[in-house]
């Protein structure tokens, strides 16, 4: 029996095709719930959080956390931003080695996992752990073909699970009663991001966000009550001493009508004043300021910064600095998700189909860091002619481009239109850059005099040396010309002709580049 047959023999095919954490109506694994946030008081929330700190995993806590994401627009926005930053990154497979068998395994992982139609949903659902501390997806396997592969990934409600107090292991709640069942191997992808040292259930972002949300909830409720009571102007009806009860009743109806009909009819002996508060706006700013402060704290908690969400005017430099912190968070989230997918999905898949391996292929994320591409390209353009060596693959990665294949049509600069003059097979000098800065040194190495390019003249060592010396001495183009005149005094006509050929070539390049202007 081979290794893969051994692993396949440890589980029944029918078990892998059936759901284990299935929903049960009106039980511990019900699909529906909600309403716990309504009437949530500081005392009740503190009691629930204390239970969580003591090692319990009450379903009430996970339900409140879910409602938090549904009710608070700002928290949902910043949490979604953090998730999307990872979801949008491409995945690839890194083979265990260059050996043929390892390449074959990596290709299979690419076809059956990376290209799976539900892989995006799996990543999205796994990142639900950022808020709650953990997320569980169940694997339904397809065992009908030669290769056993994932058929679907089913997100499971976190309320259906609890951490065992004695061991700290995640367990599946029994539908009825208080029993907890261990998670069967090869069946679940459990993502537990290490966001905070300590018990896993308390490391979720929502555990901290609940405190701020409760403050904001009371603030918004009070703000709404304040606006309802003091946001409208006071309607004051006045009547004279001779007014009868019927007149007073008429005035009362008129005052009430102004609130809805914006108009009323009263006797000329009566009067209605509209009194507006002069401090309502100032008082309302207290509520607004508190709500904005809470939102900023939530942004710091989830994104590690506030610049990208607040958009503070005049803070471009500060925003770019804080954006790097957010990139660090994105990188950490991506790496931890890689670890989960490789442990709970790739290893079982490889064991089923290829047997146990000393080293397994790994799912990797293409981490793209924000860089100032314009500055990099400008620097490379100036430094490469001076001898800086830059890997083509690295530049392609920065620009987000791929290397062309053998059959691909490629864009190429013309021999003269690109502003490049070949001195030897491995070094090129930009005439365009030399025009702007004559201090750029021209370097030349011996070339094969037999190699002739139609329409061009080979630059000899002597001419190259003169050009280099003139460029190093000159400070601008005018002084460059004067230096050349000094250096070529006494030259034979043939040498001057060669120099003229170089100058003519340079003028031709400049003319082609500036033709549209």
Coordinates of C-alpha atoms in Angstrom, one line a residue:
X1 CA 0.0 0.0 0.0
X2 CA 1.4 3.4 -1.1
X3 CA 1.5 6.5 1.2
X4 CA -1.4 8.1 -0.6
X5 CA -3.5 4.9 -0.3
X6 CA -2.6 4.8 3.4
X7 CA -4.0 8.3 3.9
X8 CA -7.1 7.6 1.8
X9 CA -7.6 4.5 3.9
X10 CA -7.8 6.5 7.1
X11 CA -11.1 8.1 6.1
X12 CA -14.2 6.9 4.3
X13 CA -15.0 8.5 1.0
X14 CA -18.6 9.0 2.0
X15 CA -17.5 10.9 5.2
X16 CA -15.5 13.4 3.2
X17 CA -18.5 14.1 0.9
X18 CA -20.9 14.8 3.8
X19 CA -21.4 17.9 6.0
X20 CA -20.4 17.5 9.6
X21 CA -21.1 21.0 11.0
X22 CA -24.6 21.2 9.5
X23 CA -27.4 23.6 10.8
X24 CA -30.1 22.3 13.1
X25 CA -33.2 24.6 13.4
X26 CA -34.1 25.8 16.9
X27 CA -30.9 24.5 18.5
X28 CA -27.4 25.5 19.3
X29 CA -26.7 25.4 15.5
X30 CA -29.6 27.5 14.3
X31 CA -29.1 29.7 11.3
X32 CA -30.9 32.7 12.6
X33 CA -30.5 35.0 15.6
X34 CA -30.1 38.6 16.5
X35 CA -31.7 41.3 18.6
X36 CA -29.2 41.1 21.5
X37 CA -27.8 44.5 20.9
X38 CA -31.1 46.1 21.5
X39 CA -31.2 47.1 25.1
X40 CA -27.5 46.3 25.6
X41 CA -26.3 48.2 28.7
X42 CA -22.8 48.7 30.0
X43 CA -23.4 46.3 32.9
X44 CA -24.7 43.6 30.6
X45 CA -21.8 44.0 28.1
X46 CA -19.2 44.0 31.0
X47 CA -20.8 40.7 32.3
X48 CA -20.5 39.0 28.9
X49 CA -16.9 40.2 28.3
X50 CA -16.0 38.9 31.8
X51 CA -17.3 35.5 30.9
X52 CA -15.2 35.5 27.7
X53 CA -12.1 36.4 29.7
X54 CA -12.7 33.5 32.0
X55 CA -12.4 31.0 29.1
X56 CA -16.0 30.6 28.0
X57 CA -17.2 31.2 24.5
X58 CA -20.9 32.3 24.9
X59 CA -22.9 32.4 21.7
X60 CA -24.3 35.7 22.9
X61 CA -20.9 37.3 22.6
X62 CA -20.4 36.1 19.0
X63 CA -24.0 37.2 18.1
X64 CA -23.4 40.7 19.5
X65 CA -20.1 40.9 17.6
X66 CA -21.9 40.0 14.4
X67 CA -24.5 42.7 15.0
X68 CA -21.8 45.2 15.7
X69 CA -20.5 44.7 12.1
X70 CA -24.0 45.1 10.8
X71 CA -25.0 48.2 12.7
X72 CA -22.0 50.4 12.8
X73 CA -21.2 51.7 9.3
X74 CA -17.7 53.0 10.1
X75 CA -16.6 49.8 11.8
X76 CA -17.9 47.8 9.0
X77 CA -16.2 50.1 6.5
X78 CA -12.7 49.9 8.0
X79 CA -13.0 46.2 8.7
X80 CA -14.0 45.5 5.1
X81 CA -11.1 47.7 3.9
X82 CA -8.7 45.6 5.9
X83 CA -10.2 42.4 4.5
X84 CA -10.3 43.6 0.9
X85 CA -6.6 44.5 1.1
X86 CA -5.8 40.8 1.4
X87 CA -8.6 39.5 -0.8
X88 CA -7.4 41.5 -3.7
X89 CA -3.8 40.0 -3.7
X90 CA -3.1 37.3 -6.2
X91 CA -2.1 33.7 -5.1
X92 CA 0.5 31.4 -6.6
X93 CA 2.1 28.1 -5.7
X94 CA 5.7 27.7 -4.7
X95 CA 6.9 24.2 -5.4
X96 CA 8.9 22.3 -2.8
X97 CA 11.8 22.0 -5.2
X98 CA 12.7 21.9 -8.9
X99 CA 12.3 18.1 -9.0
X100 CA 9.8 16.7 -11.5
X101 CA 7.6 15.2 -8.8
X102 CA 7.5 18.4 -6.8
X103 CA 6.6 20.3 -9.9
X104 CA 3.8 17.9 -10.6
X105 CA 2.4 18.3 -7.1
X106 CA 2.6 22.1 -7.4
X107 CA 0.7 22.0 -10.7
X108 CA -2.0 19.9 -9.1
X109 CA -2.4 22.4 -6.2
X110 CA -2.6 25.2 -8.8
X111 CA -5.3 23.5 -10.8
X112 CA -7.5 22.1 -7.9
X113 CA -7.0 24.8 -5.2
X114 CA -5.7 28.1 -6.6
X115 CA -8.1 28.0 -9.6
X116 CA -11.0 26.7 -7.6
X117 CA -14.2 28.7 -8.3
X118 CA -14.8 29.3 -4.6
X119 CA -11.2 30.2 -3.5
X120 CA -12.1 33.9 -3.3
X121 CA -15.1 33.2 -1.1
X122 CA -12.9 31.0 1.1
X123 CA -10.4 33.7 1.7
X124 CA -13.2 36.3 2.3
X125 CA -14.9 34.0 4.8
X126 CA -11.6 33.1 6.5
X127 CA -10.8 36.7 7.1
X128 CA -14.0 37.0 9.2
X129 CA -11.7 35.9 12.0
X130 CA -10.2 39.4 12.1
X131 CA -13.3 40.6 14.0
X132 CA -14.3 37.5 15.9
X133 CA -10.9 35.9 16.6
X134 CA -11.6 32.8 14.6
X135 CA -13.4 31.6 11.5
X136 CA -14.3 28.1 10.4
X137 CA -14.9 26.8 6.8
X138 CA -15.9 23.2 6.2
X139 CA -14.4 21.3 3.2
X140 CA -16.6 19.1 1.1
X141 CA -14.4 16.8 -0.9
X142 CA -15.0 15.4 -4.3
X143 CA -13.7 11.8 -4.3
X144 CA -15.2 10.6 -7.6
X145 CA -12.1 11.2 -9.8
X146 CA -8.5 10.0 -9.8
X147 CA -7.6 13.0 -7.6
X148 CA -9.5 13.8 -4.4
X149 CA -10.0 17.5 -4.5
X150 CA -12.1 20.1 -2.7
X151 CA -15.7 20.4 -4.1
X152 CA -16.8 23.3 -2.1
X153 CA -16.0 25.4 1.0
X154 CA -18.9 26.1 3.4
X155 CA -18.7 29.0 5.9
X156 CA -19.9 28.0 9.3
X157 CA -21.5 30.3 11.8
X158 CA -19.0 31.0 14.6
X159 CA -21.8 30.6 17.2
X160 CA -21.8 26.9 16.5
X161 CA -18.3 26.6 17.9
X162 CA -16.7 27.1 21.4
X163 CA -13.2 26.8 22.9
X164 CA -12.8 24.0 25.4
X165 CA -11.9 25.6 28.7
X166 CA -9.4 23.0 29.8
X167 CA -7.4 22.7 26.6
X168 CA -8.2 25.8 24.6
X169 CA -9.0 23.8 21.5
X170 CA -11.9 24.8 19.3
X171 CA -14.8 22.4 19.3
X172 CA -18.2 22.0 17.6
X173 CA -21.3 22.5 19.7
X174 CA -23.7 19.6 19.9
X175 CA -27.1 20.6 18.6
X176 CA -28.7 19.9 21.9
X177 CA -27.2 20.3 25.4
X178 CA -23.8 21.6 26.4
X179 CA -21.6 19.0 24.7
X180 CA -18.7 19.9 22.5
X181 CA -17.4 17.6 19.7
X182 CA -13.8 17.7 18.4
X183 CA -13.3 18.8 14.8
X184 CA -12.7 15.9 12.4
X185 CA -9.4 16.0 10.6
X186 CA -9.2 16.9 6.9
X187 CA -12.6 18.6 7.2
X188 CA -12.2 22.1 8.5
X189 CA -10.1 25.2 7.7
X190 CA -9.8 27.1 11.0
X191 CA -8.2 30.5 10.7
X192 CA -7.0 31.9 14.0
X193 CA -5.0 35.1 13.3
X194 CA -2.5 35.9 16.0
X195 CA -3.5 39.6 16.5
X196 CA -2.9 39.7 20.3
X197 CA -1.1 37.5 22.7
X198 CA -3.4 35.6 25.1
X199 CA -6.6 33.6 24.6
X200 CA -7.6 33.4 21.0
X201 CA -11.3 34.4 21.6
X202 CA -10.2 37.8 23.1
X203 CA -7.8 38.7 20.3
X204 CA -10.5 39.5 17.8
X205 CA -10.8 43.2 16.9
X206 CA -14.5 43.3 18.0
X207 CA -13.6 42.4 21.6
X208 CA -12.0 45.9 21.8
X209 CA -14.4 47.6 19.4
X210 CA -17.4 46.7 21.5
X211 CA -16.4 49.2 24.2
X212 CA -16.1 52.1 21.8
X213 CA -19.2 51.1 20.0
X214 CA -21.2 51.2 23.2
X215 CA -20.0 54.7 23.9
X216 CA -20.9 55.8 20.4
X217 CA -24.3 54.1 20.6
X218 CA -25.2 56.0 23.8
X219 CA -23.8 59.2 22.2
X220 CA -25.9 58.9 19.0
X221 CA -29.0 58.0 21.0
X222 CA -28.6 61.1 23.2
X223 CA -27.8 63.2 20.1
X224 CA -31.0 62.1 18.4
X225 CA -33.1 62.9 21.6
X226 CA -31.4 66.3 21.8
X227 CA -32.2 67.0 18.1
X228 CA -35.8 65.9 18.6
X229 CA -36.2 68.1 21.6
X230 CA -34.2 71.2 20.9
X231 CA -33.6 71.0 17.1
X232 CA -36.9 72.6 16.4
X233 CA -37.8 76.2 17.2
X234 CA -40.2 76.9 20.0
X235 CA -43.7 78.0 18.9
X236 CA -45.0 80.5 21.5
X237 CA -48.7 81.7 21.3
X238 CA -49.8 84.8 23.1
X239 CA -53.3 85.9 23.9
X240 CA -54.8 89.0 25.6
X241 CA -56.6 89.3 28.9
X242 CA -60.0 89.4 27.2
X243 CA -59.5 86.1 25.3
X244 CA -62.1 83.5 25.9
X245 CA -61.6 79.8 26.4
X246 CA -62.7 79.3 22.8
X247 CA -60.0 81.8 21.7
X248 CA -57.4 80.0 23.7
X249 CA -58.4 76.7 22.1
X250 CA -58.2 78.3 18.7
X251 CA -54.7 79.6 19.4
X252 CA -53.6 76.1 20.7
X253 CA -54.7 74.5 17.5
X254 CA -52.9 77.2 15.5
X255 CA -49.7 76.6 17.4
X256 CA -49.9 72.8 16.8
X257 CA -50.8 73.4 13.1
X258 CA -47.7 75.5 12.5
X259 CA -45.5 72.5 13.3
X260 CA -46.9 70.4 10.4
X261 CA -48.8 72.8 8.1
X262 CA -46.4 75.8 8.4
X263 CA -49.4 78.1 8.6
X264 CA -52.4 78.8 10.8
X265 CA -55.3 81.3 11.1
X266 CA -55.8 83.2 14.4
X267 CA -57.6 86.3 15.5
X268 CA -55.8 89.6 15.1
X269 CA -55.8 90.0 18.8
X270 CA -53.5 87.0 19.2
X271 CA -49.8 86.5 18.3
X272 CA -47.5 83.5 17.6
X273 CA -43.7 83.9 18.1
X274 CA -41.1 81.4 16.7
X275 CA -38.2 81.3 19.2
X276 CA -35.0 79.6 17.9
X277 CA -32.2 78.5 20.3
X278 CA -28.9 80.2 19.8
X279 CA -26.9 77.4 21.5
X280 CA -28.4 74.4 19.8
X281 CA -25.5 74.1 17.2
X282 CA -22.8 74.5 19.8
X283 CA -24.4 71.9 22.1
X284 CA -24.8 69.5 19.1
X285 CA -21.0 69.7 18.4
X286 CA -20.4 67.9 21.7
X287 CA -22.2 64.8 20.4
X288 CA -20.7 65.1 17.0
X289 CA -17.2 65.4 18.4
X290 CA -17.6 62.4 20.6
X291 CA -18.9 60.3 17.7
X292 CA -16.0 61.4 15.5
X293 CA -13.5 60.5 18.2
X294 CA -14.9 57.0 18.5
X295 CA -14.6 56.6 14.8
X296 CA -11.0 57.6 14.8
X297 CA -10.2 55.1 17.6
X298 CA -11.9 52.4 15.6
X299 CA -9.8 53.3 12.6
X300 CA -6.6 53.1 14.6
X301 CA -7.7 49.7 16.0
X302 CA -8.5 48.1 12.6
X303 CA -6.2 49.9 10.1
X304 CA -3.5 51.1 12.4
X305 CA -4.0 54.7 11.2
X306 CA -6.6 57.4 10.5
X307 CA -5.2 59.3 7.5
X308 CA -6.7 57.2 4.8
X309 CA -10.2 57.3 6.4
X310 CA -10.3 60.9 7.6
X311 CA -8.6 62.6 4.7
X312 CA -7.2 65.5 6.8
X313 CA -6.3 68.4 4.5
X314 CA -2.6 69.2 4.3
X315 CA -1.5 65.9 5.7
X316 CA -0.1 64.3 2.6
X317 CA 3.3 63.5 4.0
X318 CA 1.8 62.2 7.2
X319 CA -0.7 60.1 5.3
X320 CA 2.0 58.5 3.2
X321 CA 3.9 57.6 6.4
X322 CA 0.9 56.1 8.0
X323 CA 0.0 54.2 4.9
X324 CA 3.2 52.1 5.4
X325 CA 1.8 50.9 8.7
X326 CA -1.3 49.7 7.0
X327 CA 0.9 47.9 4.5
X328 CA 2.6 46.1 7.4
X329 CA -0.8 45.0 8.7
X330 CA -1.9 43.8 5.2
X331 CA 1.3 41.8 4.9
X332 CA 0.9 40.2 8.3
X333 CA -2.7 39.3 7.5
X334 CA -1.8 37.7 4.2
X335 CA 1.1 35.7 5.7
X336 CA -1.1 34.3 8.5
X337 CA -3.8 33.4 6.0
X338 CA -1.2 31.6 3.9
X339 CA -0.2 29.5 6.9
X340 CA -3.8 28.5 7.5
X341 CA -4.5 27.5 3.9
X342 CA -1.2 25.5 3.7
X343 CA -1.9 23.7 7.0
X344 CA -5.6 22.9 6.7
X345 CA -6.0 22.6 2.9
X346 CA -2.8 22.0 1.0
X347 CA -1.3 19.3 3.2
X348 CA -4.5 17.1 3.4
X349 CA -4.9 17.5 -0.4
X350 CA -1.3 16.4 -1.1
X351 CA -1.4 13.6 1.4
X352 CA -4.6 12.2 -0.2
X353 CA -3.2 12.3 -3.7
X354 CA 0.6 12.0 -3.4
X355 CA 1.3 10.7 0.0
X356 CA 3.1 12.4 2.9
X357 CA 6.0 14.6 1.8
X358 CA 9.1 15.8 3.6
X359 CA 8.5 19.3 2.2
X360 CA 5.2 20.5 0.8
X361 CA 4.4 23.1 -1.8
X362 CA 3.1 26.3 -0.4
X363 CA 0.4 28.8 -1.4
X364 CA 1.9 32.2 -1.5
X365 CA 0.5 35.7 -1.8
X366 CA 1.9 38.2 -4.3
X367 CA 2.6 41.1 -1.9
X368 CA 2.7 44.4 -3.9
X369 CA 4.1 47.2 -1.8
X370 CA 3.1 50.8 -2.6
X371 CA 6.2 52.5 -4.2
X372 CA 6.7 55.7 -6.0
X373 CA 7.2 54.2 -9.5
X374 CA 8.0 57.5 -11.1
X375 CA 10.9 58.2 -8.8
X376 CA 12.3 54.7 -9.2
X377 CA 12.1 54.8 -13.0
X378 CA 13.7 58.2 -13.1
X379 CA 16.5 57.1 -10.8
X380 CA 17.1 53.9 -12.9
X381 CA 17.1 56.0 -16.1
X382 CA 19.9 58.2 -14.7
X383 CA 22.0 55.7 -12.9
X384 CA 22.1 52.8 -15.3
X385 CA 24.2 54.7 -17.8
X386 CA 26.6 55.4 -14.9
X387 CA 27.1 51.7 -14.3
X388 CA 24.3 50.7 -12.0
X389 CA 23.0 47.2 -12.6
X390 CA 19.3 46.5 -12.2
X391 CA 17.5 43.2 -12.6
X392 CA 15.0 43.4 -15.4
X393 CA 12.6 41.1 -13.5
X394 CA 12.6 43.5 -10.5
X395 CA 11.7 46.4 -12.7
X396 CA 8.9 44.5 -14.3
X397 CA 7.6 43.6 -10.9
X398 CA 7.6 47.3 -9.8
X399 CA 5.8 48.3 -12.9
X400 CA 3.3 45.4 -12.6
X401 CA 4.4 44.0 -16.0
X402 CA 5.3 40.4 -17.0
X403 CA 8.1 39.2 -19.2
X404 CA 7.0 38.7 -22.8
X405 CA 6.8 35.2 -24.2
X406 CA 8.5 34.0 -27.4
X407 CA 5.3 34.5 -29.4
X408 CA 4.2 37.8 -27.9
X409 CA 4.3 41.1 -29.8
X410 CA 6.6 43.5 -28.0
X411 CA 7.1 47.3 -28.0
X412 CA 10.6 48.2 -29.0
X413 CA 12.4 51.5 -29.3
X414 CA 13.9 52.3 -32.7
X415 CA 17.7 52.3 -33.1
X416 CA 17.8 56.1 -33.0
X417 CA 14.3 57.1 -31.9
X418 CA 14.9 55.8 -28.4
X419 CA 17.8 58.1 -27.9
X420 CA 20.3 55.3 -27.3
X421 CA 23.8 54.9 -28.8
X422 CA 25.5 51.5 -28.5
X423 CA 29.1 51.6 -27.4
X424 CA 29.5 47.9 -26.9
X425 CA 27.4 44.8 -26.5
X426 CA 26.7 45.3 -22.8
X427 CA 26.7 49.1 -22.3
X428 CA 24.5 51.9 -23.7
X429 CA 24.6 55.6 -23.1
X430 CA 21.6 57.9 -23.3
X431 CA 22.4 60.8 -25.6
X432 CA 19.3 62.5 -24.3
X433 CA 20.6 62.5 -20.7
X434 CA 24.0 63.7 -21.9
X435 CA 22.3 66.6 -23.6
X436 CA 20.7 67.7 -20.4
X437 CA 23.8 67.0 -18.2
X438 CA 27.1 67.0 -20.1
X439 CA 28.9 65.9 -16.9
X440 CA 27.7 62.4 -17.6
X441 CA 30.8 60.3 -18.4
X442 CA 30.9 58.5 -21.7
X443 CA 32.5 55.1 -21.4
X444 CA 33.8 53.0 -24.2
X445 CA 35.3 49.6 -24.6
X446 CA 36.9 48.0 -27.6
X447 CA 34.4 46.9 -30.2
X448 CA 34.7 44.6 -33.1
X449 CA 35.6 46.8 -36.0
X450 CA 34.1 44.2 -38.4
X451 CA 30.7 44.7 -36.8
X452 CA 29.0 47.4 -38.9
X453 CA 25.5 48.7 -38.5
X454 CA 24.0 50.3 -41.7
X455 CA 23.9 54.1 -41.4
X456 CA 26.1 54.4 -38.3
X457 CA 29.8 54.9 -37.7
X458 CA 31.8 52.9 -35.1
X459 CA 33.2 55.1 -32.3
X460 CA 36.9 54.5 -31.7
X461 CA 38.6 54.5 -28.4
X462 CA 40.3 57.8 -29.2
X463 CA 37.0 59.6 -30.0
X464 CA 35.3 58.1 -27.0
X465 CA 38.2 59.3 -24.7
X466 CA 37.9 62.8 -26.1
X467 CA 34.1 62.9 -25.6
X468 CA 34.6 61.6 -22.1
X469 CA 37.2 64.2 -21.2
X470 CA 35.2 67.0 -22.6
X471 CA 32.0 65.9 -20.8
X472 CA 33.8 65.6 -17.5
X473 CA 35.3 69.1 -17.8
X474 CA 32.2 70.9 -19.1
X475 CA 29.6 72.5 -17.0
X476 CA 27.0 73.1 -19.7
X477 CA 26.6 72.5 -23.4
X478 CA 28.4 75.6 -24.5
X479 CA 31.5 74.8 -22.5
X480 CA 31.3 71.2 -23.8
X481 CA 31.6 72.6 -27.4
X482 CA 34.6 74.7 -26.4
X483 CA 36.3 71.8 -24.7
X484 CA 35.9 69.7 -27.9
X485 CA 37.4 72.5 -30.0
X486 CA 40.5 72.5 -27.8
X487 CA 40.9 68.7 -27.8
X488 CA 40.5 68.2 -31.5
X489 CA 42.9 71.0 -32.6
X490 CA 45.6 69.4 -34.8
X491 CA 43.5 66.3 -35.6
X492 CA 43.6 64.8 -39.0
X493 CA 40.6 65.4 -41.2
X494 CA 39.6 61.7 -41.0
X495 CA 39.3 61.9 -37.2
X496 CA 37.3 65.1 -37.3
X497 CA 35.0 63.5 -39.9
X498 CA 34.4 60.7 -37.4
X499 CA 33.6 63.2 -34.7
X500 CA 31.3 65.0 -37.0
X501 CA 29.5 61.7 -37.7
X502 CA 29.0 61.2 -34.0
X503 CA 27.7 64.8 -33.6
X504 CA 25.4 64.4 -36.6
X505 CA 24.0 61.2 -35.2
X506 CA 23.4 63.0 -31.9
X507 CA 21.6 65.8 -33.7
X508 CA 19.5 63.3 -35.6
X509 CA 18.4 61.6 -32.4
X510 CA 17.5 64.9 -30.7
X511 CA 15.6 66.0 -33.8
X512 CA 13.6 62.8 -33.9
X513 CA 12.8 63.0 -30.2
X514 CA 11.7 66.7 -30.5
X515 CA 10.0 66.4 -33.9
X516 CA 6.5 66.6 -32.5
X517 CA 7.3 69.8 -30.6

